[in-house]
Amino acid sequence: MPDSLLRAGIDDQDSMKGKFERVIRDAQDSICAAISEVDGTPFHQDAWTRESGGGGITRVLKDGKVWEKAGVNVSVVYGSMPAEAYRAAVGRDVKDLKDADRVPFFAAGISSVMHPWNPHAPTMHFNYRYFETEEWNGIPGQWWFGGGTDITPSYVVKEDMEHFHGTYKNICDKHDPAFYPKFKTWCDEYFQIKHRGETRGLGGIFFDDLNDRDPEKILAFSTECVNSVVDAYVPLVKKHMNDSYTETEKQWQQLRRGRYVEFNLVYDRGTTFGLKTGGRIESILMSLPKTAGWEYDFQVADGSPEAEFLDAARNPRTW
């Protein structure tokens, strides 16, 4: 794999594109090393190229001792994207953009989902990305950062959520005290499974289209966020990876994973963008769990731990 996935001779290694690529490649290395150390299983790596520009590195651990499936994907892609994909990327319609138009773009990101075996150990997702478009046909060029880290347990453990959310609140407060309340709320709203009336998990932080200050400051914030994934998440898995569990608890985990699939395939902007720009299917769908479940008209028992989780998913809490 080359040292850089940028366009040789065109993109400056010291540009924001180059700086962000180095951040996400270093993060992929350090996070995969930390997960492999806990699991005792190495990641399988695929390096891939995109015919119309760019490529990436996908690393997947499956059937491990702790994680049923874990993946960390880095991609750096460029070229031109159809109007439909541009609308998905910006999350809105754009005046004067016709369906047949193609907009020049650059996108770099790191994304990950980790699904443990044990229903008492939480699933975790993170994604950090940088996006640029060139000025084209009267549509001005744009740049922005996006991303976040969120947690999806099957059961509510208050002290675990305090640790996870507290880690990211401390980071946010260091960079801008307004960040955490804004990005926590944004996360709760973004990860809504609208047809269910509940969130996918128990939140974290999420931001998108962030370009309201010096890009170096946003890069520093994004870098600290992605480099804190291990501290925020791994202690929770270590705490619960050997917990005993019942068949009922495993069934509930499978049903929550089904909700995870529903959100990613129906609502997630990153999935939509990847599919509409001709991205690598294996990498785009890496986030899906190896196993999941759906039960017809499943009802939880009043007062049960499962009912408490549903209440937290339907009424987001402040941790």
PDB file of C-alpha atoms in Angstrom:
ATOM      1  CA  MET A   1       0.000   0.000   0.000  1.00  0.00           C
ATOM      2  CA  PRO A   2       1.460   3.431  -0.858  1.00  0.00           C
ATOM      3  CA  ASP A   3       2.383   5.831   1.923  1.00  0.00           C
ATOM      4  CA  SER A   4      -0.358   8.135   0.670  1.00  0.00           C
ATOM      5  CA  LEU A   5      -3.618   7.639  -1.199  1.00  0.00           C
ATOM      6  CA  LEU A   6      -3.687  11.250  -2.360  1.00  0.00           C
ATOM      7  CA  ARG A   7      -3.445  12.122  -6.040  1.00  0.00           C
ATOM      8  CA  ALA A   8       0.286  12.009  -6.799  1.00  0.00           C
ATOM      9  CA  GLY A   9       1.617  15.315  -8.075  1.00  0.00           C
ATOM     10  CA  ILE A  10      -1.714  17.075  -7.493  1.00  0.00           C
ATOM     11  CA  ASP A  11      -2.538  17.058  -3.779  1.00  0.00           C
ATOM     12  CA  ASP A  12      -0.049  18.612  -1.358  1.00  0.00           C
ATOM     13  CA  GLN A  13       1.002  16.300   1.491  1.00  0.00           C
ATOM     14  CA  ASP A  14       0.946  19.334   3.816  1.00  0.00           C
ATOM     15  CA  SER A  15      -2.572  20.335   2.776  1.00  0.00           C
ATOM     16  CA  MET A  16      -5.581  19.582   4.952  1.00  0.00           C
ATOM     17  CA  LYS A  17      -6.146  16.516   2.759  1.00  0.00           C
ATOM     18  CA  GLY A  18      -2.668  15.202   3.543  1.00  0.00           C
ATOM     19  CA  LYS A  19      -2.844  16.022   7.246  1.00  0.00           C
ATOM     20  CA  PHE A  20      -6.209  14.337   7.653  1.00  0.00           C
ATOM     21  CA  GLU A  21      -5.061  11.211   5.807  1.00  0.00           C
ATOM     22  CA  ARG A  22      -2.108  10.838   8.171  1.00  0.00           C
ATOM     23  CA  VAL A  23      -4.418  11.219  11.198  1.00  0.00           C
ATOM     24  CA  ILE A  24      -6.803   8.494  10.097  1.00  0.00           C
ATOM     25  CA  ARG A  25      -4.112   6.054   8.988  1.00  0.00           C
ATOM     26  CA  ASP A  26      -2.279   6.433  12.311  1.00  0.00           C
ATOM     27  CA  ALA A  27      -5.573   5.995  14.168  1.00  0.00           C
ATOM     28  CA  GLN A  28      -6.373   2.829  12.229  1.00  0.00           C
ATOM     29  CA  ASP A  29      -3.012   1.366  13.249  1.00  0.00           C
ATOM     30  CA  SER A  30      -3.299   2.244  16.939  1.00  0.00           C
ATOM     31  CA  ILE A  31      -6.956   1.226  17.358  1.00  0.00           C
ATOM     32  CA  CYS A  32      -6.545  -2.104  15.579  1.00  0.00           C
ATOM     33  CA  ALA A  33      -3.466  -2.845  17.711  1.00  0.00           C
ATOM     34  CA  ALA A  34      -5.411  -2.146  20.927  1.00  0.00           C
ATOM     35  CA  ILE A  35      -8.381  -4.312  19.885  1.00  0.00           C
ATOM     36  CA  SER A  36      -6.132  -7.178  18.773  1.00  0.00           C
ATOM     37  CA  GLU A  37      -4.302  -7.053  22.095  1.00  0.00           C
ATOM     38  CA  VAL A  38      -7.561  -7.571  24.007  1.00  0.00           C
ATOM     39  CA  ASP A  39      -8.953 -10.185  21.631  1.00  0.00           C
ATOM     40  CA  GLY A  40      -5.775 -12.097  20.828  1.00  0.00           C
ATOM     41  CA  THR A  41      -6.830 -12.198  17.176  1.00  0.00           C
ATOM     42  CA  PRO A  42      -5.254 -10.240  14.289  1.00  0.00           C
ATOM     43  CA  PHE A  43      -7.198  -8.154  11.802  1.00  0.00           C
ATOM     44  CA  HIS A  44      -7.404  -9.302   8.181  1.00  0.00           C
ATOM     45  CA  GLN A  45      -6.400  -6.462   5.843  1.00  0.00           C
ATOM     46  CA  ASP A  46      -7.550  -5.643   2.319  1.00  0.00           C
ATOM     47  CA  ALA A  47      -5.986  -2.757   0.427  1.00  0.00           C
ATOM     48  CA  TRP A  48      -8.214  -1.666  -2.421  1.00  0.00           C
ATOM     49  CA  THR A  49      -8.314   0.889  -5.191  1.00  0.00           C
ATOM     50  CA  ARG A  50     -11.256   2.717  -6.683  1.00  0.00           C
ATOM     51  CA  GLU A  51     -11.293   2.766 -10.476  1.00  0.00           C
ATOM     52  CA  SER A  52     -12.486   6.369 -10.672  1.00  0.00           C
ATOM     53  CA  GLY A  53      -9.987   7.641  -8.075  1.00  0.00           C
ATOM     54  CA  GLY A  54      -8.481   6.766  -4.719  1.00  0.00           C
ATOM     55  CA  GLY A  55      -8.706   3.715  -2.527  1.00  0.00           C
ATOM     56  CA  GLY A  56      -8.470   2.526   1.006  1.00  0.00           C
ATOM     57  CA  ILE A  57      -7.479  -0.006   3.634  1.00  0.00           C
ATOM     58  CA  THR A  58     -10.119  -2.222   5.225  1.00  0.00           C
ATOM     59  CA  ARG A  59      -9.249  -4.252   8.323  1.00  0.00           C
ATOM     60  CA  VAL A  60     -11.699  -6.773   9.736  1.00  0.00           C
ATOM     61  CA  LEU A  61     -11.517  -9.096  12.740  1.00  0.00           C
ATOM     62  CA  LYS A  62     -14.140 -11.823  12.787  1.00  0.00           C
ATOM     63  CA  ASP A  63     -14.912 -14.788  15.009  1.00  0.00           C
ATOM     64  CA  GLY A  64     -12.492 -13.544  17.641  1.00  0.00           C
ATOM     65  CA  LYS A  65     -12.423 -14.420  21.310  1.00  0.00           C
ATOM     66  CA  VAL A  66     -14.135 -11.174  22.384  1.00  0.00           C
ATOM     67  CA  TRP A  67     -15.519  -9.649  19.209  1.00  0.00           C
ATOM     68  CA  GLU A  68     -17.775 -11.515  16.821  1.00  0.00           C
ATOM     69  CA  LYS A  69     -16.904  -8.874  14.227  1.00  0.00           C
ATOM     70  CA  ALA A  70     -14.877  -5.682  14.322  1.00  0.00           C
ATOM     71  CA  GLY A  71     -13.820  -3.535  11.417  1.00  0.00           C
ATOM     72  CA  VAL A  72     -11.812  -0.350  10.904  1.00  0.00           C
ATOM     73  CA  ASN A  73     -11.871   1.136   7.424  1.00  0.00           C
ATOM     74  CA  VAL A  74      -9.858   4.027   5.975  1.00  0.00           C
ATOM     75  CA  SER A  75     -10.769   5.479   2.605  1.00  0.00           C
ATOM     76  CA  VAL A  76      -9.454   8.345   0.508  1.00  0.00           C
ATOM     77  CA  VAL A  77     -11.510   8.816  -2.639  1.00  0.00           C
ATOM     78  CA  TYR A  78     -11.870  11.504  -5.271  1.00  0.00           C
ATOM     79  CA  GLY A  79     -13.284  12.157  -8.711  1.00  0.00           C
ATOM     80  CA  SER A  80     -16.730  13.402  -9.614  1.00  0.00           C
ATOM     81  CA  MET A  81     -19.977  12.349  -8.034  1.00  0.00           C
ATOM     82  CA  PRO A  82     -23.523  12.416  -9.349  1.00  0.00           C
ATOM     83  CA  ALA A  83     -25.975  15.040  -8.156  1.00  0.00           C
ATOM     84  CA  GLU A  84     -27.822  12.442  -6.083  1.00  0.00           C
ATOM     85  CA  ALA A  85     -24.642  11.608  -4.151  1.00  0.00           C
ATOM     86  CA  TYR A  86     -23.818  15.304  -3.647  1.00  0.00           C
ATOM     87  CA  ARG A  87     -27.260  15.872  -2.164  1.00  0.00           C
ATOM     88  CA  ALA A  88     -26.721  12.881   0.142  1.00  0.00           C
ATOM     89  CA  ALA A  89     -23.329  14.267   1.200  1.00  0.00           C
ATOM     90  CA  VAL A  90     -24.645  17.728   2.069  1.00  0.00           C
ATOM     91  CA  GLY A  91     -27.974  16.466   3.377  1.00  0.00           C
ATOM     92  CA  ARG A  92     -30.075  18.889   1.333  1.00  0.00           C
ATOM     93  CA  ASP A  93     -31.073  19.889  -2.168  1.00  0.00           C
ATOM     94  CA  VAL A  94     -28.869  22.366  -4.024  1.00  0.00           C
ATOM     95  CA  LYS A  95     -30.264  25.068  -6.264  1.00  0.00           C
ATOM     96  CA  ASP A  96     -29.248  24.821  -9.940  1.00  0.00           C
ATOM     97  CA  LEU A  97     -27.870  21.278  -9.527  1.00  0.00           C
ATOM     98  CA  LYS A  98     -29.398  19.062 -12.208  1.00  0.00           C
ATOM     99  CA  ASP A  99     -29.775  15.312 -11.908  1.00  0.00           C
ATOM    100  CA  ALA A 100     -27.302  14.725 -14.760  1.00  0.00           C
ATOM    101  CA  ASP A 101     -24.577  16.935 -13.220  1.00  0.00           C
ATOM    102  CA  ARG A 102     -21.392  15.544 -11.656  1.00  0.00           C
ATOM    103  CA  VAL A 103     -19.515  17.539  -9.001  1.00  0.00           C
ATOM    104  CA  PRO A 104     -15.717  17.186  -8.420  1.00  0.00           C
ATOM    105  CA  PHE A 105     -15.021  16.020  -4.869  1.00  0.00           C
ATOM    106  CA  PHE A 106     -12.490  14.656  -2.379  1.00  0.00           C
ATOM    107  CA  ALA A 107     -13.477  12.608   0.674  1.00  0.00           C
ATOM    108  CA  ALA A 108     -11.318  10.955   3.317  1.00  0.00           C
ATOM    109  CA  GLY A 109     -12.538   9.120   6.367  1.00  0.00           C
ATOM    110  CA  ILE A 110     -12.101   6.451   8.981  1.00  0.00           C
ATOM    111  CA  SER A 111     -15.086   4.375  10.063  1.00  0.00           C
ATOM    112  CA  SER A 112     -15.483   1.500  12.459  1.00  0.00           C
ATOM    113  CA  VAL A 113     -18.035  -0.718  14.116  1.00  0.00           C
ATOM    114  CA  MET A 114     -17.242  -3.355  16.758  1.00  0.00           C
ATOM    115  CA  HIS A 115     -19.752  -6.062  17.733  1.00  0.00           C
ATOM    116  CA  PRO A 116     -18.743  -8.155  20.795  1.00  0.00           C
ATOM    117  CA  TRP A 117     -20.052 -11.666  21.452  1.00  0.00           C
ATOM    118  CA  ASN A 118     -21.220 -10.917  24.979  1.00  0.00           C
ATOM    119  CA  PRO A 119     -24.601  -9.109  25.183  1.00  0.00           C
ATOM    120  CA  HIS A 120     -23.350  -7.196  28.236  1.00  0.00           C
ATOM    121  CA  ALA A 121     -20.417  -5.731  26.278  1.00  0.00           C
ATOM    122  CA  PRO A 122     -21.458  -2.797  24.085  1.00  0.00           C
ATOM    123  CA  THR A 123     -21.180  -2.323  20.353  1.00  0.00           C
ATOM    124  CA  MET A 124     -19.342   0.867  19.405  1.00  0.00           C
ATOM    125  CA  HIS A 125     -19.241   2.932  16.216  1.00  0.00           C
ATOM    126  CA  PHE A 126     -17.089   5.850  15.179  1.00  0.00           C
ATOM    127  CA  ASN A 127     -16.551   7.796  12.002  1.00  0.00           C
ATOM    128  CA  TYR A 128     -14.418  10.850  11.268  1.00  0.00           C
ATOM    129  CA  ARG A 129     -14.208  12.409   7.825  1.00  0.00           C
ATOM    130  CA  TYR A 130     -13.057  15.375   5.790  1.00  0.00           C
ATOM    131  CA  PHE A 131     -14.809  16.439   2.588  1.00  0.00           C
ATOM    132  CA  GLU A 132     -14.034  18.947  -0.152  1.00  0.00           C
ATOM    133  CA  THR A 133     -15.742  19.914  -3.378  1.00  0.00           C
ATOM    134  CA  GLU A 134     -14.225  22.059  -6.102  1.00  0.00           C
ATOM    135  CA  GLU A 135     -15.939  25.119  -7.527  1.00  0.00           C
ATOM    136  CA  TRP A 136     -18.027  23.840 -10.400  1.00  0.00           C
ATOM    137  CA  ASN A 137     -20.580  25.338 -12.762  1.00  0.00           C
ATOM    138  CA  GLY A 138     -21.383  28.244 -10.458  1.00  0.00           C
ATOM    139  CA  ILE A 139     -21.605  26.046  -7.351  1.00  0.00           C
ATOM    140  CA  PRO A 140     -18.881  27.274  -4.967  1.00  0.00           C
ATOM    141  CA  GLY A 141     -16.317  24.868  -3.578  1.00  0.00           C
ATOM    142  CA  GLN A 142     -16.900  23.720  -0.030  1.00  0.00           C
ATOM    143  CA  TRP A 143     -15.059  21.925   2.760  1.00  0.00           C
ATOM    144  CA  TRP A 144     -16.214  20.469   6.037  1.00  0.00           C
ATOM    145  CA  PHE A 145     -15.469  17.946   8.753  1.00  0.00           C
ATOM    146  CA  GLY A 146     -17.869  15.440  10.216  1.00  0.00           C
ATOM    147  CA  GLY A 147     -17.888  12.521  12.569  1.00  0.00           C
ATOM    148  CA  GLY A 148     -18.483  11.245  16.034  1.00  0.00           C
ATOM    149  CA  THR A 149     -18.322   8.247  18.343  1.00  0.00           C
ATOM    150  CA  ASP A 150     -21.415   6.540  19.735  1.00  0.00           C
ATOM    151  CA  ILE A 151     -22.184   3.554  21.923  1.00  0.00           C
ATOM    152  CA  THR A 152     -24.784   0.832  21.433  1.00  0.00           C
ATOM    153  CA  PRO A 153     -25.126  -1.469  24.427  1.00  0.00           C
ATOM    154  CA  SER A 154     -27.948  -3.942  24.823  1.00  0.00           C
ATOM    155  CA  TYR A 155     -28.435  -3.053  28.490  1.00  0.00           C
ATOM    156  CA  VAL A 156     -28.215   0.153  30.508  1.00  0.00           C
ATOM    157  CA  VAL A 157     -25.234   0.328  32.867  1.00  0.00           C
ATOM    158  CA  LYS A 158     -25.193   3.862  34.206  1.00  0.00           C
ATOM    159  CA  GLU A 159     -21.536   4.005  35.221  1.00  0.00           C
ATOM    160  CA  ASP A 160     -20.474   2.700  31.793  1.00  0.00           C
ATOM    161  CA  MET A 161     -22.426   5.433  30.044  1.00  0.00           C
ATOM    162  CA  GLU A 162     -20.987   8.029  32.423  1.00  0.00           C
ATOM    163  CA  HIS A 163     -17.480   6.887  31.492  1.00  0.00           C
ATOM    164  CA  PHE A 164     -18.129   6.882  27.748  1.00  0.00           C
ATOM    165  CA  HIS A 165     -20.000  10.177  27.590  1.00  0.00           C
ATOM    166  CA  GLY A 166     -17.671  11.761  30.136  1.00  0.00           C
ATOM    167  CA  THR A 167     -14.644  10.978  27.982  1.00  0.00           C
ATOM    168  CA  TYR A 168     -16.115  12.856  25.036  1.00  0.00           C
ATOM    169  CA  LYS A 169     -17.554  15.661  27.138  1.00  0.00           C
ATOM    170  CA  ASN A 170     -14.064  16.375  28.488  1.00  0.00           C
ATOM    171  CA  ILE A 171     -12.670  16.528  24.957  1.00  0.00           C
ATOM    172  CA  CYS A 172     -15.480  18.749  23.741  1.00  0.00           C
ATOM    173  CA  ASP A 173     -15.169  21.111  26.698  1.00  0.00           C
ATOM    174  CA  LYS A 174     -11.451  21.526  26.018  1.00  0.00           C
ATOM    175  CA  HIS A 175     -12.110  22.709  22.454  1.00  0.00           C
ATOM    176  CA  ASP A 176     -15.427  24.547  22.883  1.00  0.00           C
ATOM    177  CA  PRO A 177     -17.842  24.290  25.857  1.00  0.00           C
ATOM    178  CA  ALA A 178     -20.733  24.529  23.403  1.00  0.00           C
ATOM    179  CA  PHE A 179     -19.661  21.374  21.594  1.00  0.00           C
ATOM    180  CA  TYR A 180     -20.850  18.623  23.940  1.00  0.00           C
ATOM    181  CA  PRO A 181     -24.472  19.683  24.492  1.00  0.00           C
ATOM    182  CA  LYS A 182     -24.826  20.448  20.787  1.00  0.00           C
ATOM    183  CA  PHE A 183     -23.125  17.296  19.504  1.00  0.00           C
ATOM    184  CA  LYS A 184     -24.742  15.012  22.100  1.00  0.00           C
ATOM    185  CA  THR A 185     -28.191  16.222  21.046  1.00  0.00           C
ATOM    186  CA  TRP A 186     -27.213  15.952  17.390  1.00  0.00           C
ATOM    187  CA  CYS A 187     -26.157  12.335  17.991  1.00  0.00           C
ATOM    188  CA  ASP A 188     -29.458  11.463  19.683  1.00  0.00           C
ATOM    189  CA  GLU A 189     -31.388  13.028  16.810  1.00  0.00           C
ATOM    190  CA  TYR A 190     -29.247  11.647  13.973  1.00  0.00           C
ATOM    191  CA  PHE A 191     -29.299   8.025  15.156  1.00  0.00           C
ATOM    192  CA  GLN A 192     -33.080   7.948  15.399  1.00  0.00           C
ATOM    193  CA  ILE A 193     -34.776   4.936  13.827  1.00  0.00           C
ATOM    194  CA  LYS A 194     -37.733   7.040  12.821  1.00  0.00           C
ATOM    195  CA  HIS A 195     -40.058   4.182  11.942  1.00  0.00           C
ATOM    196  CA  ARG A 196     -39.443   2.718  15.429  1.00  0.00           C
ATOM    197  CA  GLY A 197     -39.474   5.941  17.419  1.00  0.00           C
ATOM    198  CA  GLU A 198     -36.250   5.020  19.184  1.00  0.00           C
ATOM    199  CA  THR A 199     -32.520   5.644  18.936  1.00  0.00           C
ATOM    200  CA  ARG A 200     -30.122   3.003  17.630  1.00  0.00           C
ATOM    201  CA  GLY A 201     -28.136   3.075  20.868  1.00  0.00           C
ATOM    202  CA  LEU A 202     -27.391   5.314  23.828  1.00  0.00           C
ATOM    203  CA  GLY A 203     -25.624   8.111  22.035  1.00  0.00           C
ATOM    204  CA  GLY A 204     -22.318   9.890  22.181  1.00  0.00           C
ATOM    205  CA  ILE A 205     -21.344  12.797  19.962  1.00  0.00           C
ATOM    206  CA  PHE A 206     -22.054  13.488  16.298  1.00  0.00           C
ATOM    207  CA  PHE A 207     -21.332  16.483  14.087  1.00  0.00           C
ATOM    208  CA  ASP A 208     -21.422  17.169  10.375  1.00  0.00           C
ATOM    209  CA  ASP A 209     -20.770  20.002   7.905  1.00  0.00           C
ATOM    210  CA  LEU A 210     -18.477  21.613  10.507  1.00  0.00           C
ATOM    211  CA  ASN A 211     -16.619  24.537   8.899  1.00  0.00           C
ATOM    212  CA  ASP A 212     -17.385  27.468  11.186  1.00  0.00           C
ATOM    213  CA  ARG A 213     -13.788  28.063  12.356  1.00  0.00           C
ATOM    214  CA  ASP A 214     -10.141  27.613  11.374  1.00  0.00           C
ATOM    215  CA  PRO A 215      -9.837  24.139   9.812  1.00  0.00           C
ATOM    216  CA  GLU A 216      -6.701  23.475  11.879  1.00  0.00           C
ATOM    217  CA  LYS A 217      -8.793  23.807  15.031  1.00  0.00           C
ATOM    218  CA  ILE A 218     -11.403  21.363  13.745  1.00  0.00           C
ATOM    219  CA  LEU A 219      -8.621  18.979  12.695  1.00  0.00           C
ATOM    220  CA  ALA A 220      -7.188  19.118  16.233  1.00  0.00           C
ATOM    221  CA  PHE A 221     -10.627  18.380  17.718  1.00  0.00           C
ATOM    222  CA  SER A 222     -11.278  15.482  15.318  1.00  0.00           C
ATOM    223  CA  THR A 223      -7.808  14.072  15.996  1.00  0.00           C
ATOM    224  CA  GLU A 224      -8.326  14.026  19.755  1.00  0.00           C
ATOM    225  CA  CYS A 225     -11.762  12.445  19.331  1.00  0.00           C
ATOM    226  CA  VAL A 226     -10.561   9.565  17.171  1.00  0.00           C
ATOM    227  CA  ASN A 227      -7.486   9.026  19.343  1.00  0.00           C
ATOM    228  CA  SER A 228      -9.720   8.670  22.431  1.00  0.00           C
ATOM    229  CA  VAL A 229     -11.801   5.780  21.066  1.00  0.00           C
ATOM    230  CA  VAL A 230      -9.734   3.176  22.918  1.00  0.00           C
ATOM    231  CA  ASP A 231      -9.908   5.004  26.266  1.00  0.00           C
ATOM    232  CA  ALA A 232     -13.662   5.546  25.960  1.00  0.00           C
ATOM    233  CA  TYR A 233     -14.597   2.060  24.788  1.00  0.00           C
ATOM    234  CA  VAL A 234     -12.117  -0.706  25.585  1.00  0.00           C
ATOM    235  CA  PRO A 235     -12.466  -0.522  29.410  1.00  0.00           C
ATOM    236  CA  LEU A 236     -16.194  -1.219  29.024  1.00  0.00           C
ATOM    237  CA  VAL A 237     -15.540  -4.324  26.937  1.00  0.00           C
ATOM    238  CA  LYS A 238     -12.862  -5.603  29.324  1.00  0.00           C
ATOM    239  CA  LYS A 239     -15.315  -5.120  32.197  1.00  0.00           C
ATOM    240  CA  HIS A 240     -18.072  -7.207  30.605  1.00  0.00           C
ATOM    241  CA  MET A 241     -16.469  -9.576  28.090  1.00  0.00           C
ATOM    242  CA  ASN A 242     -16.544 -12.508  30.552  1.00  0.00           C
ATOM    243  CA  ASP A 243     -19.948 -11.787  32.108  1.00  0.00           C
ATOM    244  CA  SER A 244     -22.344 -14.725  32.216  1.00  0.00           C
ATOM    245  CA  TYR A 245     -25.519 -14.349  30.164  1.00  0.00           C
ATOM    246  CA  THR A 246     -28.729 -16.160  29.389  1.00  0.00           C
ATOM    247  CA  GLU A 247     -30.269 -17.223  26.102  1.00  0.00           C
ATOM    248  CA  THR A 248     -32.881 -14.500  26.594  1.00  0.00           C
ATOM    249  CA  GLU A 249     -30.155 -11.868  26.908  1.00  0.00           C
ATOM    250  CA  LYS A 250     -28.457 -13.157  23.757  1.00  0.00           C
ATOM    251  CA  GLN A 251     -31.772 -13.001  21.892  1.00  0.00           C
ATOM    252  CA  TRP A 252     -32.211  -9.388  22.996  1.00  0.00           C
ATOM    253  CA  GLN A 253     -28.744  -8.539  21.707  1.00  0.00           C
ATOM    254  CA  GLN A 254     -29.684 -10.035  18.332  1.00  0.00           C
ATOM    255  CA  LEU A 255     -32.852  -7.948  18.196  1.00  0.00           C
ATOM    256  CA  ARG A 256     -30.900  -4.773  18.988  1.00  0.00           C
ATOM    257  CA  ARG A 257     -28.478  -5.664  16.217  1.00  0.00           C
ATOM    258  CA  GLY A 258     -31.477  -5.910  13.920  1.00  0.00           C
ATOM    259  CA  ARG A 259     -32.270  -2.306  14.825  1.00  0.00           C
ATOM    260  CA  TYR A 260     -28.659  -1.444  14.011  1.00  0.00           C
ATOM    261  CA  VAL A 261     -29.067  -2.903  10.523  1.00  0.00           C
ATOM    262  CA  GLU A 262     -32.336  -1.031   9.982  1.00  0.00           C
ATOM    263  CA  PHE A 263     -30.768   2.316  10.757  1.00  0.00           C
ATOM    264  CA  ASN A 264     -27.655   1.782   8.655  1.00  0.00           C
ATOM    265  CA  LEU A 265     -29.519   0.654   5.566  1.00  0.00           C
ATOM    266  CA  VAL A 266     -32.426   3.087   5.753  1.00  0.00           C
ATOM    267  CA  TYR A 267     -31.088   6.328   7.228  1.00  0.00           C
ATOM    268  CA  ASP A 268     -27.297   6.514   7.445  1.00  0.00           C
ATOM    269  CA  ARG A 269     -25.871   9.269   5.220  1.00  0.00           C
ATOM    270  CA  GLY A 270     -22.444   7.628   4.961  1.00  0.00           C
ATOM    271  CA  THR A 271     -23.912   4.376   3.680  1.00  0.00           C
ATOM    272  CA  THR A 272     -26.036   6.257   1.167  1.00  0.00           C
ATOM    273  CA  PHE A 273     -23.077   8.347  -0.005  1.00  0.00           C
ATOM    274  CA  GLY A 274     -20.861   5.286  -0.428  1.00  0.00           C
ATOM    275  CA  LEU A 275     -23.419   3.350  -2.420  1.00  0.00           C
ATOM    276  CA  LYS A 276     -24.269   6.312  -4.662  1.00  0.00           C
ATOM    277  CA  THR A 277     -20.629   7.088  -5.461  1.00  0.00           C
ATOM    278  CA  GLY A 278     -19.790   3.534  -6.492  1.00  0.00           C
ATOM    279  CA  GLY A 279     -17.837   2.740  -3.357  1.00  0.00           C
ATOM    280  CA  ARG A 280     -16.483  -0.670  -2.395  1.00  0.00           C
ATOM    281  CA  ILE A 281     -19.494  -2.650  -1.162  1.00  0.00           C
ATOM    282  CA  GLU A 282     -17.530  -4.839   1.271  1.00  0.00           C
ATOM    283  CA  SER A 283     -16.141  -1.754   3.006  1.00  0.00           C
ATOM    284  CA  ILE A 284     -19.438   0.160   3.024  1.00  0.00           C
ATOM    285  CA  LEU A 285     -21.343  -2.752   4.564  1.00  0.00           C
ATOM    286  CA  MET A 286     -18.514  -3.679   6.932  1.00  0.00           C
ATOM    287  CA  SER A 287     -20.527  -2.007   9.707  1.00  0.00           C
ATOM    288  CA  LEU A 288     -23.266  -4.634   9.659  1.00  0.00           C
ATOM    289  CA  PRO A 289     -23.108  -7.322  12.355  1.00  0.00           C
ATOM    290  CA  LYS A 290     -22.294 -10.876  11.410  1.00  0.00           C
ATOM    291  CA  THR A 291     -25.542 -12.020  13.039  1.00  0.00           C
ATOM    292  CA  ALA A 292     -28.772 -10.196  13.890  1.00  0.00           C
ATOM    293  CA  GLY A 293     -32.386 -11.061  14.555  1.00  0.00           C
ATOM    294  CA  TRP A 294     -35.970  -9.968  14.004  1.00  0.00           C
ATOM    295  CA  GLU A 295     -38.946 -11.327  15.932  1.00  0.00           C
ATOM    296  CA  TYR A 296     -42.531 -10.683  14.933  1.00  0.00           C
ATOM    297  CA  ASP A 297     -44.310  -8.373  17.396  1.00  0.00           C
ATOM    298  CA  PHE A 298     -41.687  -8.853  20.107  1.00  0.00           C
ATOM    299  CA  GLN A 299     -42.703  -7.282  23.428  1.00  0.00           C
ATOM    300  CA  VAL A 300     -40.513  -6.698  26.463  1.00  0.00           C
ATOM    301  CA  ALA A 301     -41.756  -7.416  29.965  1.00  0.00           C
ATOM    302  CA  ASP A 302     -42.694  -4.431  32.107  1.00  0.00           C
ATOM    303  CA  GLY A 303     -39.992  -3.589  34.613  1.00  0.00           C
ATOM    304  CA  SER A 304     -37.372  -5.732  32.867  1.00  0.00           C
ATOM    305  CA  PRO A 305     -33.814  -4.628  31.969  1.00  0.00           C
ATOM    306  CA  GLU A 306     -34.902  -4.758  28.332  1.00  0.00           C
ATOM    307  CA  ALA A 307     -37.758  -2.354  29.099  1.00  0.00           C
ATOM    308  CA  GLU A 308     -35.313   0.015  30.784  1.00  0.00           C
ATOM    309  CA  PHE A 309     -33.149   0.017  27.660  1.00  0.00           C
ATOM    310  CA  LEU A 310     -36.141   0.777  25.448  1.00  0.00           C
ATOM    311  CA  ASP A 311     -37.085   3.669  27.712  1.00  0.00           C
ATOM    312  CA  ALA A 312     -33.558   5.099  27.354  1.00  0.00           C
ATOM    313  CA  ALA A 313     -33.731   4.644  23.572  1.00  0.00           C
ATOM    314  CA  ARG A 314     -37.110   6.348  23.353  1.00  0.00           C
ATOM    315  CA  ASN A 315     -36.271   9.108  25.845  1.00  0.00           C
ATOM    316  CA  PRO A 316     -32.547   9.998  25.473  1.00  0.00           C
ATOM    317  CA  ARG A 317     -30.913  10.624  28.815  1.00  0.00           C
ATOM    318  CA  THR A 318     -28.204  12.971  30.019  1.00  0.00           C
ATOM    319  CA  TRP A 319     -25.387  10.835  31.352  1.00  0.00           C
TER     320      TRP A 319
END
